[in-house]
PDB file of C-alpha atoms in Angstrom:
ATOM      1  CA  MET A   9       4.290   5.761  15.382  1.00 77.00           C
ATOM      2  CA  ARG A  10       4.888   7.262  11.914  1.00 90.00           C
ATOM      3  CA  ALA A  11       7.845   6.080  10.022  1.00 94.00           C
ATOM      4  CA  PRO A  12       9.160   6.894   6.385  1.00 97.00           C
ATOM      5  CA  VAL A  13       8.804   5.023   3.322  1.00 97.00           C
ATOM      6  CA  VAL A  14      11.011   5.225   0.493  1.00 98.00           C
ATOM      7  CA  ILE A  15       9.564   4.371  -3.086  1.00 98.00           C
ATOM      8  CA  ASP A  16      10.468   4.516  -6.986  1.00 96.00           C
ATOM      9  CA  LEU A  17       7.909   3.188  -9.289  1.00 95.00           C
ATOM     10  CA  GLU A  18       8.347   2.298 -13.082  1.00 92.00           C
ATOM     11  CA  THR A  19       6.191   3.207 -15.992  1.00 91.00           C
ATOM     12  CA  LYS A  20       4.423   1.198 -18.896  1.00 91.00           C
ATOM     13  CA  LYS A  21       5.369   3.953 -21.524  1.00 86.00           C
ATOM     14  CA  THR A  22       7.901   6.293 -22.274  1.00 77.00           C
ATOM     15  CA  PHE A  23       7.570  10.317 -22.802  1.00 77.00           C
ATOM     16  CA  ARG A  24       8.152   9.335 -26.526  1.00 73.00           C
ATOM     17  CA  GLU A  25       3.973   7.866 -26.627  1.00 77.00           C
ATOM     18  CA  VAL A  26       2.886  10.051 -23.952  1.00 73.00           C
ATOM     19  CA  LYS A  27       3.513  13.686 -23.272  1.00 75.00           C
ATOM     20  CA  ASP A  28       1.656  13.630 -19.570  1.00 80.00           C
ATOM     21  CA  ASN A  29       3.150  11.455 -16.440  1.00 77.00           C
ATOM     22  CA  LYS A  30      -0.498  11.095 -15.746  1.00 81.00           C
ATOM     23  CA  ASP A  31      -0.526   9.104 -18.714  1.00 80.00           C
ATOM     24  CA  LEU A  32       2.653   6.641 -18.157  1.00 91.00           C
ATOM     25  CA  GLY A  33       0.823   4.167 -16.526  1.00 90.00           C
ATOM     26  CA  ILE A  34       2.899   2.637 -13.486  1.00 94.00           C
ATOM     27  CA  SER A  35       3.884  -1.367 -13.940  1.00 94.00           C
ATOM     28  CA  MET A  36       5.885  -1.428 -10.834  1.00 95.00           C
ATOM     29  CA  LEU A  37       5.905   0.300  -7.547  1.00 96.00           C
ATOM     30  CA  GLY A  38       8.991  -0.502  -4.909  1.00 97.00           C
ATOM     31  CA  LEU A  39       8.591   0.619  -1.468  1.00 97.00           C
ATOM     32  CA  TYR A  40      10.843  -0.179   0.856  1.00 98.00           C
ATOM     33  CA  ASN A  41       8.743   0.471   5.001  1.00 97.00           C
ATOM     34  CA  TYR A  42      10.704   1.724   8.055  1.00 96.00           C
ATOM     35  CA  ALA A  43       7.864   0.790  10.197  1.00 94.00           C
ATOM     36  CA  ASP A  44       8.199  -2.770   9.828  1.00 95.00           C
ATOM     37  CA  GLY A  45      11.758  -3.094   7.633  1.00 96.00           C
ATOM     38  CA  ARG A  46       9.874  -4.608   4.793  1.00 96.00           C
ATOM     39  CA  GLU A  47      10.077  -4.258   1.301  1.00 96.00           C
ATOM     40  CA  TYR A  48       7.378  -4.520  -1.160  1.00 96.00           C
ATOM     41  CA  THR A  49       6.677  -4.636  -4.723  1.00 96.00           C
ATOM     42  CA  ILE A  50       3.222  -3.618  -6.236  1.00 95.00           C
ATOM     43  CA  GLU A  51       1.826  -4.403  -9.438  1.00 93.00           C
ATOM     44  CA  GLU A  52      -0.839  -2.260 -11.106  1.00 92.00           C
ATOM     45  CA  SER A  53      -4.018  -3.682 -10.245  1.00 92.00           C
ATOM     46  CA  GLU A  54      -2.600  -3.833  -6.315  1.00 93.00           C
ATOM     47  CA  LEU A  55      -1.884   0.097  -6.248  1.00 92.00           C
ATOM     48  CA  GLY A  56      -4.651   0.842  -4.175  1.00 89.00           C
ATOM     49  CA  SER A  57      -3.076  -1.080  -1.038  1.00 90.00           C
ATOM     50  CA  VAL A  58      -0.055   1.425  -1.210  1.00 92.00           C
ATOM     51  CA  ALA A  59      -2.084   4.295  -0.407  1.00 91.00           C
ATOM     52  CA  PRO A  60      -2.309   3.803   3.080  1.00 92.00           C
ATOM     53  CA  LEU A  61       1.424   3.211   3.345  1.00 92.00           C
ATOM     54  CA  LEU A  62       1.760   6.554   1.776  1.00 94.00           C
ATOM     55  CA  GLU A  63      -0.780   8.321   3.889  1.00 93.00           C
ATOM     56  CA  ASN A  64       0.768   7.281   7.213  1.00 92.00           C
ATOM     57  CA  ALA A  65       4.584   7.756   6.418  1.00 95.00           C
ATOM     58  CA  SER A  66       5.867  10.377   8.285  1.00 95.00           C
ATOM     59  CA  TYR A  67       7.624  11.067   4.806  1.00 97.00           C
ATOM     60  CA  VAL A  68       7.397   9.517   1.869  1.00 97.00           C
ATOM     61  CA  ILE A  69      11.504   9.799  -0.156  1.00 98.00           C
ATOM     62  CA  GLY A  70      12.494   8.977  -3.003  1.00 97.00           C
ATOM     63  CA  PHE A  71      14.629  10.474  -5.973  1.00 97.00           C
ATOM     64  CA  ASN A  72      13.193  12.763  -8.278  1.00 96.00           C
ATOM     65  CA  ILE A  73       9.479  11.856  -6.808  1.00 97.00           C
ATOM     66  CA  ARG A  74       7.897  15.160  -6.628  1.00 96.00           C
ATOM     67  CA  SER A  75       8.037  15.900 -10.334  1.00 93.00           C
ATOM     68  CA  PHE A  76       7.796  12.346 -11.615  1.00 93.00           C
ATOM     69  CA  ASP A  77       6.515   9.161  -9.259  1.00 95.00           C
ATOM     70  CA  LEU A  78       3.891  10.676  -7.472  1.00 96.00           C
ATOM     71  CA  PRO A  79       2.691  12.871 -10.243  1.00 95.00           C
ATOM     72  CA  VAL A  80       2.399   9.158 -11.870  1.00 94.00           C
ATOM     73  CA  PHE A  81       0.951   8.159  -8.942  1.00 96.00           C
ATOM     74  CA  GLN A  82      -1.918  10.635  -8.620  1.00 95.00           C
ATOM     75  CA  PRO A  83      -4.278   8.760 -11.664  1.00 94.00           C
ATOM     76  CA  TYR A  84      -4.657   6.116  -9.410  1.00 93.00           C
ATOM     77  CA  TYR A  85      -5.235   7.949  -6.263  1.00 94.00           C
ATOM     78  CA  PRO A  86      -8.593   9.846  -5.244  1.00 91.00           C
ATOM     79  CA  GLY A  87      -6.458  11.752  -2.703  1.00 92.00           C
ATOM     80  CA  LYS A  88      -3.889  14.819  -3.630  1.00 94.00           C
ATOM     81  CA  VAL A  89      -0.301  13.521  -3.541  1.00 94.00           C
ATOM     82  CA  THR A  90       1.239  16.747  -2.975  1.00 94.00           C
ATOM     83  CA  ASP A  91      -0.600  16.453   0.623  1.00 93.00           C
ATOM     84  CA  PHE A  92       1.962  13.937   1.470  1.00 95.00           C
ATOM     85  CA  GLN A  93       5.068  14.851   3.221  1.00 95.00           C
ATOM     86  CA  VAL A  94       7.791  14.160   0.972  1.00 96.00           C
ATOM     87  CA  PHE A  95      11.876  14.405   1.032  1.00 97.00           C
ATOM     88  CA  ASP A  96      13.095  14.194  -2.358  1.00 98.00           C
ATOM     89  CA  LEU A  97      16.845  13.073  -2.780  1.00 97.00           C
ATOM     90  CA  LEU A  98      17.328  14.615  -6.120  1.00 97.00           C
ATOM     91  CA  ASP A  99      15.397  18.299  -4.982  1.00 97.00           C
ATOM     92  CA  TYR A 100      17.759  18.284  -2.163  1.00 97.00           C
ATOM     93  CA  VAL A 101      20.859  17.755  -3.825  1.00 96.00           C
ATOM     94  CA  LYS A 102      19.809  20.480  -6.838  1.00 96.00           C
ATOM     95  CA  ASP A 103      19.104  22.899  -4.418  1.00 96.00           C
ATOM     96  CA  GLN A 104      22.861  22.807  -2.913  1.00 95.00           C
ATOM     97  CA  ILE A 105      24.937  22.145  -6.463  1.00 94.00           C
ATOM     98  CA  GLY A 106      22.699  24.215  -9.185  1.00 94.00           C
ATOM     99  CA  LYS A 107      22.537  21.092 -11.332  1.00 93.00           C
ATOM    100  CA  ARG A 108      20.135  17.526 -11.216  1.00 94.00           C
ATOM    101  CA  PRO A 109      22.557  14.728 -11.262  1.00 94.00           C
ATOM    102  CA  SER A 110      21.442  11.184 -12.067  1.00 93.00           C
ATOM    103  CA  LEU A 111      20.924   8.544  -8.561  1.00 93.00           C
ATOM    104  CA  ASN A 112      23.888   6.694 -10.752  1.00 92.00           C
ATOM    105  CA  ASP A 113      26.328   9.153 -10.409  1.00 93.00           C
ATOM    106  CA  LEU A 114      25.341   9.719  -6.626  1.00 96.00           C
ATOM    107  CA  VAL A 115      25.555   6.399  -5.543  1.00 95.00           C
ATOM    108  CA  TRP A 116      28.796   5.863  -7.534  1.00 95.00           C
ATOM    109  CA  ALA A 117      30.452   8.551  -5.824  1.00 96.00           C
ATOM    110  CA  THR A 118      28.881   7.941  -2.561  1.00 97.00           C
ATOM    111  CA  LEU A 119      28.472   3.995  -2.442  1.00 96.00           C
ATOM    112  CA  ASN A 120      30.595   3.042  -5.177  1.00 93.00           C
ATOM    113  CA  LYS A 121      27.857   1.275  -6.083  1.00 89.00           C
ATOM    114  CA  ALA A 122      26.108   0.792  -9.684  1.00 82.00           C
ATOM    115  CA  LYS A 123      22.014   0.831 -10.739  1.00 75.00           C
ATOM    116  CA  SER A 124      21.269  -2.311 -12.120  1.00 70.00           C
ATOM    117  CA  GLY A 125      20.057  -1.190 -15.533  1.00 66.00           C
ATOM    118  CA  HIS A 126      18.030   2.368 -16.867  1.00 67.00           C
ATOM    119  CA  GLY A 127      14.026   2.906 -17.033  1.00 67.00           C
ATOM    120  CA  LEU A 128      13.922   2.066 -20.278  1.00 76.00           C
ATOM    121  CA  MET A 129      14.902  -1.960 -19.280  1.00 85.00           C
ATOM    122  CA  ALA A 130      11.927  -2.053 -16.991  1.00 87.00           C
ATOM    123  CA  ILE A 131       9.648  -1.278 -19.940  1.00 88.00           C
ATOM    124  CA  GLU A 132      10.790  -4.038 -21.761  1.00 92.00           C
ATOM    125  CA  TYR A 133      10.607  -5.921 -19.100  1.00 91.00           C
ATOM    126  CA  TYR A 134       6.677  -5.539 -18.502  1.00 90.00           C
ATOM    127  CA  ARG A 135       6.026  -5.251 -22.403  1.00 89.00           C
ATOM    128  CA  LYS A 136       7.833  -9.258 -22.352  1.00 94.00           C
ATOM    129  CA  GLY A 137       5.768 -10.017 -19.335  1.00 92.00           C
ATOM    130  CA  GLU A 138       9.459 -10.779 -17.514  1.00 94.00           C
ATOM    131  CA  MET A 139       7.525  -9.660 -13.875  1.00 93.00           C
ATOM    132  CA  ASP A 140      10.284 -11.296 -11.772  1.00 94.00           C
ATOM    133  CA  LYS A 141      12.850  -9.228 -13.354  1.00 93.00           C
ATOM    134  CA  LEU A 142      10.383  -5.911 -13.000  1.00 92.00           C
ATOM    135  CA  LYS A 143      10.132  -6.689  -9.350  1.00 94.00           C
ATOM    136  CA  ARG A 144      13.667  -6.786  -8.988  1.00 94.00           C
ATOM    137  CA  TYR A 145      14.475  -3.695 -11.386  1.00 93.00           C
ATOM    138  CA  CYS A 146      12.401  -1.388  -8.871  1.00 93.00           C
ATOM    139  CA  LEU A 147      13.520  -2.979  -5.621  1.00 95.00           C
ATOM    140  CA  ASP A 148      17.165  -2.272  -6.443  1.00 94.00           C
ATOM    141  CA  ASP A 149      15.954   1.514  -7.295  1.00 93.00           C
ATOM    142  CA  VAL A 150      14.800   1.745  -4.071  1.00 96.00           C
ATOM    143  CA  MET A 151      17.151   0.198  -1.838  1.00 96.00           C
ATOM    144  CA  LEU A 152      20.243   2.165  -3.676  1.00 96.00           C
ATOM    145  CA  SER A 153      18.135   5.046  -2.618  1.00 97.00           C
ATOM    146  CA  LYS A 154      17.565   3.861   0.863  1.00 98.00           C
ATOM    147  CA  GLU A 155      21.200   3.213   1.250  1.00 97.00           C
ATOM    148  CA  LEU A 156      22.105   7.084  -0.138  1.00 97.00           C
ATOM    149  CA  PHE A 157      19.898   8.749   1.992  1.00 98.00           C
ATOM    150  CA  GLU A 158      21.192   6.566   5.037  1.00 97.00           C
ATOM    151  CA  TYR A 159      24.427   7.216   4.249  1.00 97.00           C
ATOM    152  CA  GLY A 160      23.705  11.115   4.365  1.00 97.00           C
ATOM    153  CA  VAL A 161      21.949  10.528   7.519  1.00 97.00           C
ATOM    154  CA  ARG A 162      24.917   8.974   9.081  1.00 97.00           C
ATOM    155  CA  HIS A 163      27.689  11.432   7.533  1.00 97.00           C
ATOM    156  CA  ASP A 164      25.755  14.496   7.190  1.00 97.00           C
ATOM    157  CA  GLU A 165      26.946  14.373   3.359  1.00 97.00           C
ATOM    158  CA  VAL A 166      27.116  12.602   0.238  1.00 98.00           C
ATOM    159  CA  PHE A 167      28.691  13.099  -3.009  1.00 97.00           C
ATOM    160  CA  TYR A 168      28.457  13.510  -6.470  1.00 94.00           C
ATOM    161  CA  LEU A 169      31.964  13.481  -8.679  1.00 89.00           C
ATOM    162  CA  THR A 170      33.061  16.952 -10.940  1.00 87.00           C
ATOM    163  CA  GLU A 171      36.548  16.958 -12.718  1.00 87.00           C
ATOM    164  CA  ARG A 172      38.153  17.780 -10.016  1.00 87.00           C
ATOM    165  CA  GLY A 173      37.084  14.793  -8.390  1.00 87.00           C
ATOM    166  CA  LYS A 174      34.808  13.589  -5.637  1.00 92.00           C
ATOM    167  CA  THR A 175      32.607  16.897  -4.071  1.00 94.00           C
ATOM    168  CA  SER A 176      30.907  16.734  -0.876  1.00 96.00           C
ATOM    169  CA  ILE A 177      27.258  17.596  -0.663  1.00 96.00           C
ATOM    170  CA  PRO A 178      26.161  18.266   3.073  1.00 96.00           C
ATOM    171  CA  ALA A 179      23.476  16.112   3.966  1.00 96.00           C
ATOM    172  CA  HIS A 180      21.607  16.836   7.139  1.00 93.00           C
ATOM    173  CA  TRP A 181      18.657  14.292   7.025  1.00 96.00           C
ATOM    174  CA  LYS A 182      18.259  12.801  10.235  1.00 94.00           C
ATOM    175  CA  LYS A 183      15.497  14.686  10.676  1.00 93.00           C
ATOM    176  CA  TYR A 184      13.811  12.786   7.669  1.00 94.00           C
ATOM    177  CA  LEU A 185      14.130   9.323   9.573  1.00 88.00           C
ATOM    178  CA  GLU A 186      12.669  10.259  12.480  1.00 78.00           C
ATOM    179  CA  LYS A 187       9.783   8.196  13.380  1.00 68.00           C
ATOM    180  CA  SER A 188       6.599  10.676  14.479  1.00 64.00           C
ATOM    181  CA  GLN A 189       4.773  10.622  17.630  1.00 54.00           C
ATOM    182  CA  GLY A 190       1.886  12.812  16.564  1.00 52.00           C
ATOM    183  CA  ASN A 191      -1.234  11.703  14.898  1.00 51.00           C
ATOM    184  CA  ASP A 192      -0.904  14.171  12.295  1.00 54.00           C
ATOM    185  CA  THR A 193      -1.951  12.211   9.501  1.00 50.00           C
ATOM    186  CA  PRO A 194      -2.773  14.170   6.369  1.00 52.00           C
ATOM    187  CA  LEU A 195      -6.395  13.351   5.541  1.00 52.00           C
ATOM    188  CA  THR A 196      -5.690  13.073   2.129  1.00 52.00           C
ATOM    189  CA  LEU A 197      -8.707  10.910   0.810  1.00 51.00           C
ATOM    190  CA  PRO A 198     -11.436  12.440  -0.260  1.00 48.00           C
ATOM    191  CA  PHE A 199     -14.916  12.069   1.824  1.00 40.00           C
TER     192      PHE A 199
END
């Protein structure tokens, strides 16, 4: 039975240093696997182990993963990341409200929680060799994305703040949480 995973990754470089996603490098990938109910942090040297989890997931879920995380992951993966079944929370929300709110804005309005930092902190953790802090930061973002997603599944809405206050965004996301019975694993690895 295939189940979804929630991912987030941190990079080694910034867009001030490189121009293309593929050159950012991955310092840490965080993942929550609904199949076993476990959280994972994967360092760059272990990224090969994440490919089967992504390939066998019913959906790869995350915030801004279609235009950021997955293109950054592509150089580490011999198949095509575009073949994964993806549910991108940011893409969905942007389509609903016409703008790109931050994960922190949605989490604050919906869950009354906040991110533990920002992406540039993660790069500093990596550069200073503070891997435990990097793991915690990355996994915090994974779990906030997971909580936001699950709130939408349970309540069919999430929220963002406008000048008029808290505004509802319809979130009919139950289908992305359902486990798949079929054997429709995408064969993304080249033979």
